[in-house]
XYZ file of C-alpha atoms in Angstrom:
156
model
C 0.000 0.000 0.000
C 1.655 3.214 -0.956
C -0.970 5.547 0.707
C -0.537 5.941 4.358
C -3.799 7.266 5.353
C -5.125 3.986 4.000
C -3.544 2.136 6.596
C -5.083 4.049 8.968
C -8.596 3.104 7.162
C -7.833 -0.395 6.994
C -7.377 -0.367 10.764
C -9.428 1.633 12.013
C -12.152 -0.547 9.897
C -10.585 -3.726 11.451
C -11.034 -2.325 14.261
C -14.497 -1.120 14.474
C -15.538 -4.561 13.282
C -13.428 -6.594 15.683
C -14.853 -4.275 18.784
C -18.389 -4.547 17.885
C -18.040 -7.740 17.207
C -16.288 -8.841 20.457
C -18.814 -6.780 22.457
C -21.890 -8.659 20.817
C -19.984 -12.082 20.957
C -19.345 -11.362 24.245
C -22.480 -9.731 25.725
C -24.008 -12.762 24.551
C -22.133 -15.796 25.997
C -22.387 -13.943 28.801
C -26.073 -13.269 29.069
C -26.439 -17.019 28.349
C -24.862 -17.606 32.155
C -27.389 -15.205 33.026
C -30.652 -16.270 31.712
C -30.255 -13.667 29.185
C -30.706 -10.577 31.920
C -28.680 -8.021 30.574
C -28.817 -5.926 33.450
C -27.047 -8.818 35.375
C -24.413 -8.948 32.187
C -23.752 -4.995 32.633
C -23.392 -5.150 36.484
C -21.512 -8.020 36.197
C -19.068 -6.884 33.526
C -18.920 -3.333 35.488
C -17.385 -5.476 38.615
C -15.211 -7.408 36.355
C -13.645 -4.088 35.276
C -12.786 -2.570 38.929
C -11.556 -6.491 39.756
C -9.390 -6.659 37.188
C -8.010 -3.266 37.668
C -7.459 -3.965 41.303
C -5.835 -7.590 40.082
C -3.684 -5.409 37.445
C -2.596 -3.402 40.438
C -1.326 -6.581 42.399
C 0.947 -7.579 39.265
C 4.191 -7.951 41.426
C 2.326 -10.352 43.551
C 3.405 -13.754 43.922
C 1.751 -16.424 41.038
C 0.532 -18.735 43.237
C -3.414 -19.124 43.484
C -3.921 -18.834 46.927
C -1.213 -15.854 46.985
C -2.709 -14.307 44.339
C -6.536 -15.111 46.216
C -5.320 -13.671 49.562
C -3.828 -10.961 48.531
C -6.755 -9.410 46.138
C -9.181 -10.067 49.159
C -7.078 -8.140 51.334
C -6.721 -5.382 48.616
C -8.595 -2.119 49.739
C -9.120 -1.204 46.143
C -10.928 -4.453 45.247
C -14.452 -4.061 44.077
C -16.843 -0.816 43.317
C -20.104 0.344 45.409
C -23.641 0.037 44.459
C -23.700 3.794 43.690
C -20.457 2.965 41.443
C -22.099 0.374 39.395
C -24.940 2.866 38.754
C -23.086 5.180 37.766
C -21.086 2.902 35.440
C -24.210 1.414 33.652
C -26.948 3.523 34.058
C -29.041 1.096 35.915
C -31.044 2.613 38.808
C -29.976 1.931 42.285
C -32.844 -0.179 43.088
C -32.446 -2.041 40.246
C -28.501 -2.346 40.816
C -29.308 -3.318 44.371
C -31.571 -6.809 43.403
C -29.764 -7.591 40.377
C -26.642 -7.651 42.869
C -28.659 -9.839 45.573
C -29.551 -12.015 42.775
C -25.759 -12.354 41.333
C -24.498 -12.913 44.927
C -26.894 -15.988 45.324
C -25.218 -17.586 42.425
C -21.980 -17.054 43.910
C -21.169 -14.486 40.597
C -20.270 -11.546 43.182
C -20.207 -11.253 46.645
C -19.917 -8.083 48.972
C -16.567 -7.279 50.940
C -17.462 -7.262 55.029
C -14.601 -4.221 55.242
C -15.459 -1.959 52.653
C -18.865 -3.147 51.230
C -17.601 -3.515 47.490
C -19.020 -5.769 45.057
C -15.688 -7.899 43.765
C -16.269 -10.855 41.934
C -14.903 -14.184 44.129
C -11.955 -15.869 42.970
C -14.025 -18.862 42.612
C -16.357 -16.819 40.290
C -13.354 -16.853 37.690
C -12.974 -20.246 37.418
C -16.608 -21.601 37.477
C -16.166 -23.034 34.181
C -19.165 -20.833 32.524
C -17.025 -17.653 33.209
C -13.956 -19.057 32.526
C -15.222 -20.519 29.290
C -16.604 -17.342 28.107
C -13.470 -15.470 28.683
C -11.056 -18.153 27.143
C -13.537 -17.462 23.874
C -13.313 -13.513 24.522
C -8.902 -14.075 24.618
C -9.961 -16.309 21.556
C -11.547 -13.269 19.414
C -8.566 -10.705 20.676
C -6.376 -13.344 19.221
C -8.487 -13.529 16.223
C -7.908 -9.331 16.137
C -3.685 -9.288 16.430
C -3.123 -12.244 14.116
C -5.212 -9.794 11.715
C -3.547 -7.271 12.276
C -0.154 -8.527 11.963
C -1.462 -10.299 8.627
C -2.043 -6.554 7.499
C 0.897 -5.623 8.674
C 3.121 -8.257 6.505
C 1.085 -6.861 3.327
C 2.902 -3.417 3.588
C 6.219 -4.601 3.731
């Protein structure tokens, strides 16, 4: 490709695709764990976020599992608040409030006794539901790089 600004195109294209396409993907296996309540799937992927920023903030922990486990229970950044996951989604209070009563019955979230954050349980992460419909998220990122690096090749 001699153009440069069609690179950019080509990407940003690929990209558009591959995001909407990983959010409906996505949004769906998940909503299939959750008898297809997408208010659940938005609360649930709203906790996911904070947890995985809180695990992304333990990254010089040790790699152990029950290292790793004690560690993020004991962080004081774990979790986010009803009023955060709200905010976040858009999904009254109220409504925030049951769908999190219902999600901690299933052993999806639970509430921290310190702080009163919603985290999602180690144990969450590897029910094999979860875990399955992550591997297949990684799977469609993987899909997305190998693309791009297959565009990449054609413009050397």
């Amino acid at each position: 490709m001699d153009d440069p600004n069609a690179d950019i195109s080509v990407l940003t294209r690929l990209e558009l695709y591959f995001s909407i396409r990983q959010f409906t993907r996505t949004t769906r296996r998940f909503a299939e764990i959750f008898a297809y309540d997408y208010e659940m799937v938005m609360i649930f992927f709203v906790v996911v976020e904070a947890c995985f920023q809180a695990i992304l903030n333990l990254g010089g922990a040790s790699s152990d599992r029950d290292s790793i486990e004690q560690i993020y229970l004991e962080s004081a950044s774990i979790g986010v608040s009803l009023f955060g996951i709200s905010d976040a989604s858009g999904i009254p209070r109220e409504t925030v409030r049951r769908k999190v009563k219902a999600l901690t019955d299933l052993g999806y979230v639970a509430v921290s006794e310190k702080t009163k954050n919603i985290y999602i349980p180690i144990s969450a992460f590897f029910d094999l539901n979860i875990f399955d419909a992550f591997r297949l998220y990684v799977a469609d990122i993987d899909q997305f790089v190998r693309t791009l690096q297959f565009y990449a090749k054609d413009d050397r």
